[in-house]
Amino acid sequence: MEIEKAILVVKIGDNEGLEELKLLSKTAGAKVEDIVFYRKDSINPSYFISRGKLEELEEKVLKNKSELVIFNEDLSPTQLKNLEKIIPCKIIDRTTLILDIFAQHARTKEGKIQVELAQLEYLLPRLVGRGEVLSRLGGGIGTRGPGETKLEVDRRKIRRRIYTLKEQLKEVQKEREVQRKNRRDIYQVALVGYTNVGKSSLFNLLTHSNVKVEDQLFATLDPTVRKVRLENNWEFLIIDTVGFIKNLPPSLMTAFRATLEEVLYVDLIVHLIDISNPNFVKQIEVVEKILEEIGVENKPIIRAYNKIDLISRERLLEIKKTLDFYPSVFISVIKNQGIDKLKKLIIKNLLKGTRRYTLSIDYNLWKDFQKYTGKIYIEKQEFNEKGVKVWARIPKEYKRECLPYIKKNKALA
């Protein structure tokens, strides 16, 4: 991937936003050469930034021979058009940057449909006057994906394409519904969290998989589902979801709703948090606000505070005193610390509502009984001359199937 020299435009004092924009830019393939800071109270409706800052930006672009300017806010179509008349390089805003990263990382047919839809809906009102500028500047960040091939076509064709993509997404939703029905006989756990907190690494550790792991934002875009099998053969599914981010573009929220809604149908959510990040509390708020926006209510959530190896013991104790009451566990995925505690907490939450039974299985029925061992949680089993005695937690929906094996009056809380 060709590296583009970029200048960032960021609000004064927004250190958190600056660091995130730097990482977004790096992920997209840009090298940050310089930064222009603007005051919030000096925003110009025609150019977004003041005349003075506009001149400063033009000078830096010429001095650095920059190929790209990235604004950490969304620009209106008019602002974008006016800026392009003065600044002699490509200009993109935060949403265009995120869309570009998504275009790079979409692998599945579903992911590509969702990215193209988001790009076209965002680009549609911004097409006037852009064709000449983009054709002059060529490809690169902000023009990747379907956006590059669609900019020259007229609005009617774009609207027709948007309609087609929405119809394709409806088919995707139907397919997902079928997949969910096929998975309803097994517990499901969703991994959610701010982008780049270590979800894919945890996913790999729990499922012994090899999902792509990179120190980048949105390295995982398409949701991945794998099975976790414990020593007693009990199983549950883990779903690795796309990372969340502050001010996630509304067009992406809409386009990726089919993917995000997978979280609505799971039995448990594990919210992974990078406790070494100074802004982790704000990141928690961002993630849980998005969950609320997509309709997640009354769903059990475990907070897993990751990267404890990167902070001191004193800092960890200090943080623990300030945290809200939530089922919580403190882990380090990279050091494999606290993972067994997390598994136990997952099991404990998934088994809420089950009851403990003692079962007695004759040896001639033992093979037939094995088909239930992935659905019930076996705590202990003893083999004797008559058969097998099993202590297990059984969900109420499987009690009927297990009745032939359950000893009378042996249900425990």
mmCIF file of C-alpha atoms in Angstrom:
data_model
loop_
_atom_site.group_PDB
_atom_site.id
_atom_site.type_symbol
_atom_site.label_atom_id
_atom_site.label_comp_id
_atom_site.label_asym_id
_atom_site.label_seq_id
_atom_site.Cartn_x
_atom_site.Cartn_y
_atom_site.Cartn_z
ATOM 1 C CA MET A 1 0.000 0.000 0.000
ATOM 2 C CA GLU A 2 1.392 3.384 -1.060
ATOM 3 C CA ILE A 3 1.963 5.795 1.847
ATOM 4 C CA GLU A 4 0.437 9.260 1.396
ATOM 5 C CA LYS A 5 1.834 12.347 3.133
ATOM 6 C CA ALA A 6 -0.942 13.932 5.184
ATOM 7 C CA ILE A 7 -1.698 17.021 7.260
ATOM 8 C CA LEU A 8 -4.297 16.728 10.026
ATOM 9 C CA VAL A 9 -6.764 19.460 11.000
ATOM 10 C CA VAL A 10 -7.815 19.105 14.649
ATOM 11 C CA LYS A 11 -9.522 21.219 17.297
ATOM 12 C CA ILE A 12 -7.223 22.801 19.905
ATOM 13 C CA GLY A 13 -7.174 20.799 23.144
ATOM 14 C CA ASP A 14 -8.690 17.633 21.675
ATOM 15 C CA ASN A 15 -5.711 15.415 22.498
ATOM 16 C CA GLU A 16 -7.813 12.255 22.569
ATOM 17 C CA GLY A 17 -9.255 13.057 19.129
ATOM 18 C CA LEU A 18 -5.798 13.839 17.776
ATOM 19 C CA GLU A 19 -4.318 10.519 18.881
ATOM 20 C CA GLU A 20 -7.263 8.618 17.452
ATOM 21 C CA LEU A 21 -7.052 10.500 14.139
ATOM 22 C CA LYS A 22 -3.327 9.698 13.941
ATOM 23 C CA LEU A 23 -4.070 5.996 14.361
ATOM 24 C CA LEU A 24 -6.937 6.141 11.857
ATOM 25 C CA SER A 25 -4.629 7.870 9.369
ATOM 26 C CA LYS A 26 -1.867 5.298 9.882
ATOM 27 C CA THR A 27 -4.383 2.470 9.436
ATOM 28 C CA ALA A 28 -5.580 3.985 6.151
ATOM 29 C CA GLY A 29 -2.014 4.280 4.871
ATOM 30 C CA ALA A 30 -1.088 7.898 5.557
ATOM 31 C CA LYS A 31 2.033 9.366 7.119
ATOM 32 C CA VAL A 32 1.263 12.421 9.250
ATOM 33 C CA GLU A 33 3.653 15.229 8.266
ATOM 34 C CA ASP A 34 2.079 18.140 10.165
ATOM 35 C CA ILE A 35 -0.972 19.306 12.130
ATOM 36 C CA VAL A 36 -3.108 22.442 11.924
ATOM 37 C CA PHE A 37 -5.009 23.299 15.114
ATOM 38 C CA TYR A 38 -8.182 25.410 14.975
ATOM 39 C CA ARG A 39 -10.366 27.040 17.611
ATOM 40 C CA LYS A 40 -13.909 25.781 17.928
ATOM 41 C CA ASP A 41 -15.265 29.325 18.240
ATOM 42 C CA SER A 42 -13.635 30.441 14.974
ATOM 43 C CA ILE A 43 -15.343 28.021 12.576
ATOM 44 C CA ASN A 44 -16.057 29.555 9.175
ATOM 45 C CA PRO A 45 -19.278 28.233 7.552
ATOM 46 C CA SER A 46 -17.693 28.494 4.093
ATOM 47 C CA TYR A 47 -14.366 26.742 4.798
ATOM 48 C CA PHE A 48 -14.916 25.232 8.265
ATOM 49 C CA ILE A 49 -11.661 26.821 9.462
ATOM 50 C CA SER A 50 -10.906 30.569 9.603
ATOM 51 C CA ARG A 51 -9.222 32.466 6.757
ATOM 52 C CA GLY A 52 -5.997 32.639 8.763
ATOM 53 C CA LYS A 53 -5.956 28.873 9.377
ATOM 54 C CA LEU A 54 -6.784 28.315 5.718
ATOM 55 C CA GLU A 55 -3.671 30.239 4.697
ATOM 56 C CA GLU A 56 -1.603 28.312 7.260
ATOM 57 C CA LEU A 57 -2.921 25.027 5.893
ATOM 58 C CA GLU A 58 -2.131 26.045 2.297
ATOM 59 C CA GLU A 59 1.432 26.991 3.262
ATOM 60 C CA LYS A 60 2.032 23.676 5.049
ATOM 61 C CA VAL A 61 0.634 21.672 2.138
ATOM 62 C CA LEU A 62 3.003 23.433 -0.269
ATOM 63 C CA LYS A 63 5.986 23.222 2.095
ATOM 64 C CA ASN A 64 5.542 19.480 2.829
ATOM 65 C CA LYS A 65 4.333 18.627 -0.694
ATOM 66 C CA SER A 66 1.425 16.938 1.030
ATOM 67 C CA GLU A 67 -0.949 14.715 -0.912
ATOM 68 C CA LEU A 68 -3.753 14.674 1.624
ATOM 69 C CA VAL A 69 -5.494 16.842 4.243
ATOM 70 C CA ILE A 70 -7.649 15.090 6.835
ATOM 71 C CA PHE A 71 -10.218 16.987 8.929
ATOM 72 C CA ASN A 72 -11.233 15.433 12.245
ATOM 73 C CA GLU A 73 -14.814 16.602 11.691
ATOM 74 C CA ASP A 74 -17.346 16.066 8.935
ATOM 75 C CA LEU A 75 -17.331 18.708 6.197
ATOM 76 C CA SER A 76 -20.448 19.909 4.414
ATOM 77 C CA PRO A 77 -20.552 19.563 0.600
ATOM 78 C CA THR A 78 -20.114 23.353 0.271
ATOM 79 C CA GLN A 79 -17.120 23.462 2.636
ATOM 80 C CA LEU A 80 -15.463 20.582 0.797
ATOM 81 C CA LYS A 81 -15.988 22.240 -2.592
ATOM 82 C CA ASN A 82 -14.637 25.604 -1.360
ATOM 83 C CA LEU A 83 -11.584 24.038 0.285
ATOM 84 C CA GLU A 84 -10.690 22.108 -2.857
ATOM 85 C CA LYS A 85 -10.557 25.371 -4.831
ATOM 86 C CA ILE A 86 -7.781 26.698 -2.551
ATOM 87 C CA ILE A 87 -5.866 23.731 -1.108
ATOM 88 C CA PRO A 88 -3.783 22.047 -3.851
ATOM 89 C CA CYS A 89 -4.272 18.471 -2.688
ATOM 90 C CA LYS A 90 -6.934 15.946 -1.831
ATOM 91 C CA ILE A 91 -9.166 16.788 1.159
ATOM 92 C CA ILE A 92 -11.190 14.296 3.167
ATOM 93 C CA ASP A 93 -13.077 14.372 6.460
ATOM 94 C CA ARG A 94 -13.308 11.917 9.357
ATOM 95 C CA THR A 95 -16.209 9.914 7.922
ATOM 96 C CA THR A 96 -14.523 9.550 4.508
ATOM 97 C CA LEU A 97 -11.373 8.319 6.275
ATOM 98 C CA ILE A 98 -13.284 5.682 8.262
ATOM 99 C CA LEU A 99 -15.186 4.598 5.149
ATOM 100 C CA ASP A 100 -11.849 4.165 3.361
ATOM 101 C CA ILE A 101 -10.545 1.906 6.151
ATOM 102 C CA PHE A 102 -13.732 -0.138 6.008
ATOM 103 C CA ALA A 103 -13.344 -0.447 2.210
ATOM 104 C CA GLN A 104 -9.820 -1.844 2.715
ATOM 105 C CA HIS A 105 -10.875 -4.374 5.349
ATOM 106 C CA ALA A 106 -14.179 -5.679 3.948
ATOM 107 C CA ARG A 107 -13.591 -9.292 2.951
ATOM 108 C CA THR A 108 -16.994 -10.950 2.704
ATOM 109 C CA LYS A 109 -19.745 -10.204 0.182
ATOM 110 C CA GLU A 110 -21.884 -8.835 3.013
ATOM 111 C CA GLY A 111 -19.130 -6.529 4.262
ATOM 112 C CA LYS A 112 -18.495 -5.171 0.772
ATOM 113 C CA ILE A 113 -22.196 -4.474 0.217
ATOM 114 C CA GLN A 114 -22.435 -2.598 3.498
ATOM 115 C CA VAL A 115 -19.312 -0.524 2.815
ATOM 116 C CA GLU A 116 -20.408 0.388 -0.709
ATOM 117 C CA LEU A 117 -23.848 1.430 0.543
ATOM 118 C CA ALA A 118 -22.337 3.616 3.254
ATOM 119 C CA GLN A 119 -19.896 5.209 0.813
ATOM 120 C CA LEU A 120 -22.506 6.011 -1.814
ATOM 121 C CA GLU A 121 -24.989 7.449 0.661
ATOM 122 C CA TYR A 122 -22.284 9.692 2.101
ATOM 123 C CA LEU A 123 -20.826 10.691 -1.267
ATOM 124 C CA LEU A 124 -24.101 11.385 -3.061
ATOM 125 C CA PRO A 125 -24.570 14.989 -1.824
ATOM 126 C CA ARG A 126 -20.820 15.628 -2.230
ATOM 127 C CA LEU A 127 -20.471 14.694 -5.904
ATOM 128 C CA VAL A 128 -20.994 18.139 -7.445
ATOM 129 C CA GLY A 129 -17.684 19.498 -8.686
ATOM 130 C CA ARG A 130 -15.628 16.619 -7.283
ATOM 131 C CA GLY A 131 -15.165 14.580 -10.435
ATOM 132 C CA GLU A 132 -12.540 16.881 -11.923
ATOM 133 C CA VAL A 133 -10.620 17.207 -8.635
ATOM 134 C CA LEU A 134 -10.485 13.473 -7.963
ATOM 135 C CA SER A 135 -9.649 12.545 -11.523
ATOM 136 C CA ARG A 136 -6.766 15.018 -11.353
ATOM 137 C CA LEU A 137 -5.488 13.640 -8.052
ATOM 138 C CA GLY A 138 -5.938 9.949 -8.820
ATOM 139 C CA GLY A 139 -6.773 7.221 -6.293
ATOM 140 C CA GLY A 140 -5.608 6.629 -2.738
ATOM 141 C CA ILE A 141 -7.205 7.363 0.627
ATOM 142 C CA GLY A 142 -10.773 8.567 0.331
ATOM 143 C CA THR A 143 -11.289 7.169 -3.167
ATOM 144 C CA ARG A 144 -10.873 3.451 -2.522
ATOM 145 C CA GLY A 145 -13.627 0.923 -2.838
ATOM 146 C CA PRO A 146 -16.758 1.408 -4.917
ATOM 147 C CA GLY A 147 -16.622 5.191 -4.426
ATOM 148 C CA GLU A 148 -13.778 5.511 -6.950
ATOM 149 C CA THR A 149 -15.708 3.838 -9.762
ATOM 150 C CA LYS A 150 -19.027 5.537 -9.004
ATOM 151 C CA LEU A 151 -18.045 9.210 -8.765
ATOM 152 C CA GLU A 152 -18.367 9.881 -12.497
ATOM 153 C CA VAL A 153 -21.846 8.432 -12.936
ATOM 154 C CA ASP A 154 -24.954 10.523 -12.557
ATOM 155 C CA ARG A 155 -27.119 10.770 -9.462
ATOM 156 C CA ARG A 156 -29.916 8.661 -10.900
ATOM 157 C CA LYS A 157 -27.582 5.689 -11.382
ATOM 158 C CA ILE A 158 -26.178 6.124 -7.893
ATOM 159 C CA ARG A 159 -29.663 6.186 -6.367
ATOM 160 C CA ARG A 160 -30.530 3.071 -8.369
ATOM 161 C CA ARG A 161 -27.366 1.400 -7.071
ATOM 162 C CA ILE A 162 -28.231 2.378 -3.479
ATOM 163 C CA TYR A 163 -31.695 0.828 -3.921
ATOM 164 C CA THR A 164 -30.119 -2.386 -5.280
ATOM 165 C CA LEU A 165 -27.676 -2.581 -2.352
ATOM 166 C CA LYS A 166 -30.485 -2.119 0.174
ATOM 167 C CA GLU A 167 -32.397 -4.962 -1.472
ATOM 168 C CA GLN A 168 -29.270 -7.135 -1.275
ATOM 169 C CA LEU A 169 -28.943 -6.268 2.417
ATOM 170 C CA LYS A 170 -32.510 -7.473 2.978
ATOM 171 C CA GLU A 171 -31.436 -10.816 1.539
ATOM 172 C CA VAL A 172 -28.407 -10.773 3.858
ATOM 173 C CA GLN A 173 -30.731 -10.215 6.822
ATOM 174 C CA LYS A 174 -32.839 -13.214 5.751
ATOM 175 C CA GLU A 175 -29.703 -15.364 5.488
ATOM 176 C CA ARG A 176 -28.594 -14.197 8.943
ATOM 177 C CA GLU A 177 -32.009 -15.124 10.322
ATOM 178 C CA VAL A 178 -31.616 -18.659 8.964
ATOM 179 C CA GLN A 179 -28.103 -18.868 10.445
ATOM 180 C CA ARG A 180 -29.405 -17.689 13.815
ATOM 181 C CA LYS A 181 -32.151 -20.343 13.794
ATOM 182 C CA ASN A 182 -29.509 -22.987 13.125
ATOM 183 C CA ARG A 183 -27.529 -21.711 16.131
ATOM 184 C CA ARG A 184 -30.362 -21.358 18.629
ATOM 185 C CA ASP A 185 -29.642 -24.714 20.278
ATOM 186 C CA ILE A 186 -26.299 -23.467 21.559
ATOM 187 C CA TYR A 187 -25.414 -20.569 23.841
ATOM 188 C CA GLN A 188 -23.983 -17.502 22.100
ATOM 189 C CA VAL A 189 -21.590 -14.884 23.460
ATOM 190 C CA ALA A 190 -20.698 -11.637 21.652
ATOM 191 C CA LEU A 191 -17.349 -9.895 22.069
ATOM 192 C CA VAL A 192 -17.805 -6.132 21.822
ATOM 193 C CA GLY A 193 -15.536 -3.212 22.557
ATOM 194 C CA TYR A 194 -13.875 -0.082 21.301
ATOM 195 C CA THR A 195 -11.694 -0.696 18.284
ATOM 196 C CA ASN A 196 -8.140 -1.955 18.940
ATOM 197 C CA VAL A 197 -8.735 -3.192 22.507
ATOM 198 C CA GLY A 198 -7.680 -6.794 21.774
ATOM 199 C CA LYS A 199 -10.958 -8.497 20.841
ATOM 200 C CA SER A 200 -9.483 -10.615 18.046
ATOM 201 C CA SER A 201 -6.601 -11.701 20.286
ATOM 202 C CA LEU A 202 -9.050 -12.780 23.001
ATOM 203 C CA PHE A 203 -11.211 -14.474 20.373
ATOM 204 C CA ASN A 204 -8.200 -16.466 19.151
ATOM 205 C CA LEU A 205 -7.233 -17.419 22.701
ATOM 206 C CA LEU A 206 -10.716 -18.668 23.623
ATOM 207 C CA THR A 207 -11.387 -20.529 20.373
ATOM 208 C CA HIS A 208 -7.841 -21.611 19.402
ATOM 209 C CA SER A 209 -8.386 -19.818 16.081
ATOM 210 C CA ASN A 210 -6.116 -17.721 13.922
ATOM 211 C CA VAL A 211 -8.185 -14.633 13.144
ATOM 212 C CA LYS A 212 -6.165 -11.699 11.789
ATOM 213 C CA VAL A 213 -4.689 -9.586 14.603
ATOM 214 C CA GLU A 214 -3.095 -6.206 13.900
ATOM 215 C CA ASP A 215 -2.319 -3.070 15.881
ATOM 216 C CA GLN A 216 -4.775 -1.137 13.743
ATOM 217 C CA LEU A 217 -8.258 0.272 14.028
ATOM 218 C CA PHE A 218 -10.948 -1.903 12.423
ATOM 219 C CA ALA A 219 -8.532 -4.742 11.586
ATOM 220 C CA THR A 220 -11.573 -7.017 12.045
ATOM 221 C CA LEU A 221 -14.585 -5.849 10.068
ATOM 222 C CA ASP A 222 -16.712 -8.874 9.252
ATOM 223 C CA PRO A 223 -18.137 -10.703 12.290
ATOM 224 C CA THR A 224 -16.549 -14.090 12.935
ATOM 225 C CA VAL A 225 -18.226 -16.987 14.760
ATOM 226 C CA ARG A 226 -16.325 -19.862 16.377
ATOM 227 C CA LYS A 227 -17.112 -22.587 18.879
ATOM 228 C CA VAL A 228 -15.587 -22.826 22.353
ATOM 229 C CA ARG A 229 -15.457 -26.362 23.719
ATOM 230 C CA LEU A 230 -14.640 -26.969 27.385
ATOM 231 C CA GLU A 231 -13.077 -30.040 28.949
ATOM 232 C CA ASN A 232 -16.519 -31.499 29.808
ATOM 233 C CA ASN A 233 -17.570 -31.184 26.116
ATOM 234 C CA TRP A 234 -19.899 -28.280 26.914
ATOM 235 C CA GLU A 235 -19.928 -25.761 24.075
ATOM 236 C CA PHE A 236 -20.870 -22.180 23.349
ATOM 237 C CA LEU A 237 -20.339 -19.830 20.420
ATOM 238 C CA ILE A 238 -18.219 -16.677 20.452
ATOM 239 C CA ILE A 239 -19.013 -13.911 17.957
ATOM 240 C CA ASP A 240 -16.230 -11.376 17.305
ATOM 241 C CA THR A 241 -17.812 -8.069 16.232
ATOM 242 C CA VAL A 242 -16.498 -4.935 14.499
ATOM 243 C CA GLY A 243 -14.824 -2.485 16.870
ATOM 244 C CA PHE A 244 -16.756 0.607 17.904
ATOM 245 C CA ILE A 245 -15.443 4.159 17.791
ATOM 246 C CA LYS A 246 -16.475 7.599 18.987
ATOM 247 C CA ASN A 247 -18.730 9.426 16.521
ATOM 248 C CA LEU A 248 -19.230 6.351 14.366
ATOM 249 C CA PRO A 249 -20.589 7.771 11.082
ATOM 250 C CA PRO A 250 -24.406 7.474 10.903
ATOM 251 C CA SER A 251 -24.108 6.057 7.374
ATOM 252 C CA LEU A 252 -22.011 3.192 8.772
ATOM 253 C CA MET A 253 -24.415 2.643 11.659
ATOM 254 C CA THR A 254 -27.252 2.313 9.135
ATOM 255 C CA ALA A 255 -25.391 0.163 6.609
ATOM 256 C CA PHE A 256 -23.908 -2.171 9.230
ATOM 257 C CA ARG A 257 -27.112 -2.578 11.198
ATOM 258 C CA ALA A 258 -27.550 -6.141 9.910
ATOM 259 C CA THR A 259 -24.110 -6.987 11.307
ATOM 260 C CA LEU A 260 -24.445 -5.023 14.543
ATOM 261 C CA GLU A 261 -27.842 -6.561 15.255
ATOM 262 C CA GLU A 262 -26.180 -9.951 15.757
ATOM 263 C CA VAL A 263 -25.566 -8.693 19.303
ATOM 264 C CA LEU A 264 -29.339 -8.541 19.893
ATOM 265 C CA TYR A 265 -29.686 -12.312 19.649
ATOM 266 C CA VAL A 266 -26.859 -13.519 21.896
ATOM 267 C CA ASP A 267 -27.256 -14.798 25.451
ATOM 268 C CA LEU A 268 -24.368 -12.788 26.881
ATOM 269 C CA ILE A 269 -22.122 -9.858 25.946
ATOM 270 C CA VAL A 270 -18.467 -9.626 26.930
ATOM 271 C CA HIS A 271 -17.405 -5.980 26.766
ATOM 272 C CA LEU A 272 -13.613 -5.923 26.381
ATOM 273 C CA ILE A 273 -11.921 -2.752 27.649
ATOM 274 C CA ASP A 274 -8.336 -1.519 27.271
ATOM 275 C CA ILE A 275 -7.671 -0.497 30.875
ATOM 276 C CA SER A 276 -4.244 0.905 29.929
ATOM 277 C CA ASN A 277 -5.876 3.582 27.762
ATOM 278 C CA PRO A 278 -6.178 6.870 29.708
ATOM 279 C CA ASN A 279 -9.599 7.404 28.098
ATOM 280 C CA PHE A 280 -11.004 3.929 28.799
ATOM 281 C CA VAL A 281 -13.979 5.302 30.781
ATOM 282 C CA LYS A 282 -15.076 7.413 27.792
ATOM 283 C CA GLN A 283 -14.593 4.401 25.529
ATOM 284 C CA ILE A 284 -16.897 2.357 27.772
ATOM 285 C CA GLU A 285 -19.539 5.088 27.422
ATOM 286 C CA VAL A 286 -19.175 5.111 23.612
ATOM 287 C CA VAL A 287 -19.608 1.336 23.314
ATOM 288 C CA GLU A 288 -22.564 1.117 25.675
ATOM 289 C CA LYS A 289 -24.261 4.087 23.986
ATOM 290 C CA ILE A 290 -23.994 2.311 20.601
ATOM 291 C CA LEU A 291 -25.373 -0.882 22.148
ATOM 292 C CA GLU A 292 -28.302 1.158 23.436
ATOM 293 C CA GLU A 293 -28.821 2.742 19.992
ATOM 294 C CA ILE A 294 -29.084 -0.639 18.256
ATOM 295 C CA GLY A 295 -31.615 -1.821 20.830
ATOM 296 C CA VAL A 296 -29.632 -3.906 23.327
ATOM 297 C CA GLU A 297 -31.672 -3.894 26.542
ATOM 298 C CA ASN A 298 -31.645 -6.146 29.597
ATOM 299 C CA LYS A 299 -28.846 -8.210 28.120
ATOM 300 C CA PRO A 300 -26.295 -9.510 30.659
ATOM 301 C CA ILE A 301 -22.902 -7.851 30.177
ATOM 302 C CA ILE A 302 -19.501 -8.834 31.568
ATOM 303 C CA ARG A 303 -16.835 -6.163 31.562
ATOM 304 C CA ALA A 304 -13.422 -7.674 30.863
ATOM 305 C CA TYR A 305 -10.666 -5.149 31.628
ATOM 306 C CA ASN A 306 -7.754 -6.080 29.374
ATOM 307 C CA LYS A 307 -4.026 -5.137 29.296
ATOM 308 C CA ILE A 308 -3.501 -5.148 33.076
ATOM 309 C CA ASP A 309 0.129 -6.012 32.289
ATOM 310 C CA LEU A 310 0.593 -2.458 30.981
ATOM 311 C CA ILE A 311 -0.329 -0.680 34.232
ATOM 312 C CA SER A 312 1.129 -0.772 37.748
ATOM 313 C CA ARG A 313 -0.444 -2.686 40.623
ATOM 314 C CA GLU A 314 -1.100 0.602 42.403
ATOM 315 C CA ARG A 315 -2.895 2.022 39.372
ATOM 316 C CA LEU A 316 -4.989 -1.138 39.050
ATOM 317 C CA LEU A 317 -6.084 -0.947 42.697
ATOM 318 C CA GLU A 318 -6.911 2.732 42.241
ATOM 319 C CA ILE A 319 -9.049 1.965 39.165
ATOM 320 C CA LYS A 320 -10.910 -0.877 40.901
ATOM 321 C CA LYS A 321 -12.106 1.533 43.599
ATOM 322 C CA THR A 322 -13.745 3.820 41.019
ATOM 323 C CA LEU A 323 -15.464 1.289 38.756
ATOM 324 C CA ASP A 324 -19.231 0.897 38.512
ATOM 325 C CA PHE A 325 -20.760 -2.299 39.815
ATOM 326 C CA TYR A 326 -20.755 -4.798 36.948
ATOM 327 C CA PRO A 327 -19.767 -8.454 36.631
ATOM 328 C CA SER A 328 -16.078 -7.773 35.986
ATOM 329 C CA VAL A 329 -12.810 -9.570 35.436
ATOM 330 C CA PHE A 330 -9.284 -8.207 34.989
ATOM 331 C CA ILE A 331 -7.200 -9.902 32.334
ATOM 332 C CA SER A 332 -4.180 -9.725 30.091
ATOM 333 C CA VAL A 333 -4.783 -11.525 26.809
ATOM 334 C CA ILE A 334 -1.160 -11.188 25.722
ATOM 335 C CA LYS A 335 0.083 -12.691 29.043
ATOM 336 C CA ASN A 336 -2.808 -15.190 29.315
ATOM 337 C CA GLN A 337 -3.708 -13.847 32.765
ATOM 338 C CA GLY A 338 -7.221 -14.066 34.169
ATOM 339 C CA ILE A 339 -8.573 -16.015 31.174
ATOM 340 C CA ASP A 340 -9.750 -18.938 33.329
ATOM 341 C CA LYS A 341 -11.588 -16.455 35.580
ATOM 342 C CA LEU A 342 -13.242 -14.962 32.507
ATOM 343 C CA LYS A 343 -14.339 -18.419 31.312
ATOM 344 C CA LYS A 344 -15.830 -19.191 34.724
ATOM 345 C CA LEU A 345 -17.682 -15.872 34.736
ATOM 346 C CA ILE A 346 -19.036 -16.568 31.233
ATOM 347 C CA ILE A 347 -20.199 -20.037 32.294
ATOM 348 C CA LYS A 348 -21.773 -18.692 35.493
ATOM 349 C CA ASN A 349 -23.779 -16.099 33.565
ATOM 350 C CA LEU A 350 -24.828 -18.473 30.790
ATOM 351 C CA LEU A 351 -26.051 -21.030 33.322
ATOM 352 C CA LYS A 352 -28.294 -18.602 35.173
ATOM 353 C CA GLY A 353 -31.801 -20.042 35.118
ATOM 354 C CA THR A 354 -30.585 -23.637 34.888
ATOM 355 C CA ARG A 355 -31.115 -26.198 37.666
ATOM 356 C CA ARG A 356 -28.755 -28.848 38.950
ATOM 357 C CA TYR A 357 -29.860 -32.478 38.555
ATOM 358 C CA THR A 358 -28.417 -35.873 39.310
ATOM 359 C CA LEU A 359 -28.686 -38.237 36.358
ATOM 360 C CA SER A 360 -28.226 -41.975 36.150
ATOM 361 C CA ILE A 361 -27.359 -43.442 32.739
ATOM 362 C CA ASP A 362 -27.065 -47.125 31.907
ATOM 363 C CA TYR A 363 -24.045 -48.041 29.840
ATOM 364 C CA ASN A 364 -26.224 -49.177 26.925
ATOM 365 C CA LEU A 365 -27.712 -45.636 26.814
ATOM 366 C CA TRP A 366 -24.439 -43.776 27.314
ATOM 367 C CA LYS A 367 -23.770 -43.339 23.575
ATOM 368 C CA ASP A 368 -27.258 -41.935 23.001
ATOM 369 C CA PHE A 369 -26.824 -39.572 25.962
ATOM 370 C CA GLN A 370 -23.725 -38.014 24.373
ATOM 371 C CA LYS A 371 -25.877 -35.916 22.013
ATOM 372 C CA TYR A 372 -26.960 -33.826 25.018
ATOM 373 C CA THR A 373 -23.532 -33.214 26.516
ATOM 374 C CA GLY A 374 -22.986 -30.043 24.491
ATOM 375 C CA LYS A 375 -26.288 -28.601 25.728
ATOM 376 C CA ILE A 376 -26.102 -29.426 29.420
ATOM 377 C CA TYR A 377 -23.255 -28.478 31.736
ATOM 378 C CA ILE A 378 -21.692 -31.543 33.369
ATOM 379 C CA GLU A 379 -20.083 -30.678 36.704
ATOM 380 C CA LYS A 380 -19.066 -34.190 37.708
ATOM 381 C CA GLN A 381 -19.504 -37.799 36.600
ATOM 382 C CA GLU A 382 -18.797 -41.175 38.209
ATOM 383 C CA PHE A 383 -18.543 -44.570 36.493
ATOM 384 C CA ASN A 384 -19.628 -47.685 38.401
ATOM 385 C CA GLU A 385 -20.713 -51.242 37.595
ATOM 386 C CA LYS A 386 -24.349 -50.194 36.937
ATOM 387 C CA GLY A 387 -23.681 -47.201 34.740
ATOM 388 C CA VAL A 388 -22.711 -43.535 34.953
ATOM 389 C CA LYS A 389 -23.840 -41.066 37.593
ATOM 390 C CA VAL A 390 -23.816 -37.477 36.364
ATOM 391 C CA TRP A 391 -24.254 -34.155 38.181
ATOM 392 C CA ALA A 392 -25.281 -31.546 35.628
ATOM 393 C CA ARG A 393 -26.935 -28.175 35.168
ATOM 394 C CA ILE A 394 -29.754 -28.461 32.643
ATOM 395 C CA PRO A 395 -31.547 -25.571 30.877
ATOM 396 C CA LYS A 396 -35.304 -25.857 31.252
ATOM 397 C CA GLU A 397 -35.753 -26.295 27.480
ATOM 398 C CA TYR A 398 -33.746 -29.557 27.622
ATOM 399 C CA LYS A 399 -35.243 -30.985 30.796
ATOM 400 C CA ARG A 400 -37.886 -32.959 28.895
ATOM 401 C CA GLU A 401 -35.226 -34.635 26.737
ATOM 402 C CA CYS A 402 -33.184 -35.551 29.813
ATOM 403 C CA LEU A 403 -36.129 -36.754 31.929
ATOM 404 C CA PRO A 404 -35.472 -40.478 31.303
ATOM 405 C CA TYR A 405 -32.069 -40.063 32.974
ATOM 406 C CA ILE A 406 -32.999 -37.774 35.864
ATOM 407 C CA LYS A 407 -33.295 -39.359 39.300
ATOM 408 C CA LYS A 408 -36.561 -38.512 41.027
ATOM 409 C CA ASN A 409 -36.514 -35.619 43.493
ATOM 410 C CA LYS A 410 -32.904 -34.817 42.753
ATOM 411 C CA ALA A 411 -33.286 -31.290 41.405
ATOM 412 C CA LEU A 412 -31.142 -28.764 43.251
ATOM 413 C CA ALA A 413 -30.994 -24.985 42.955
#
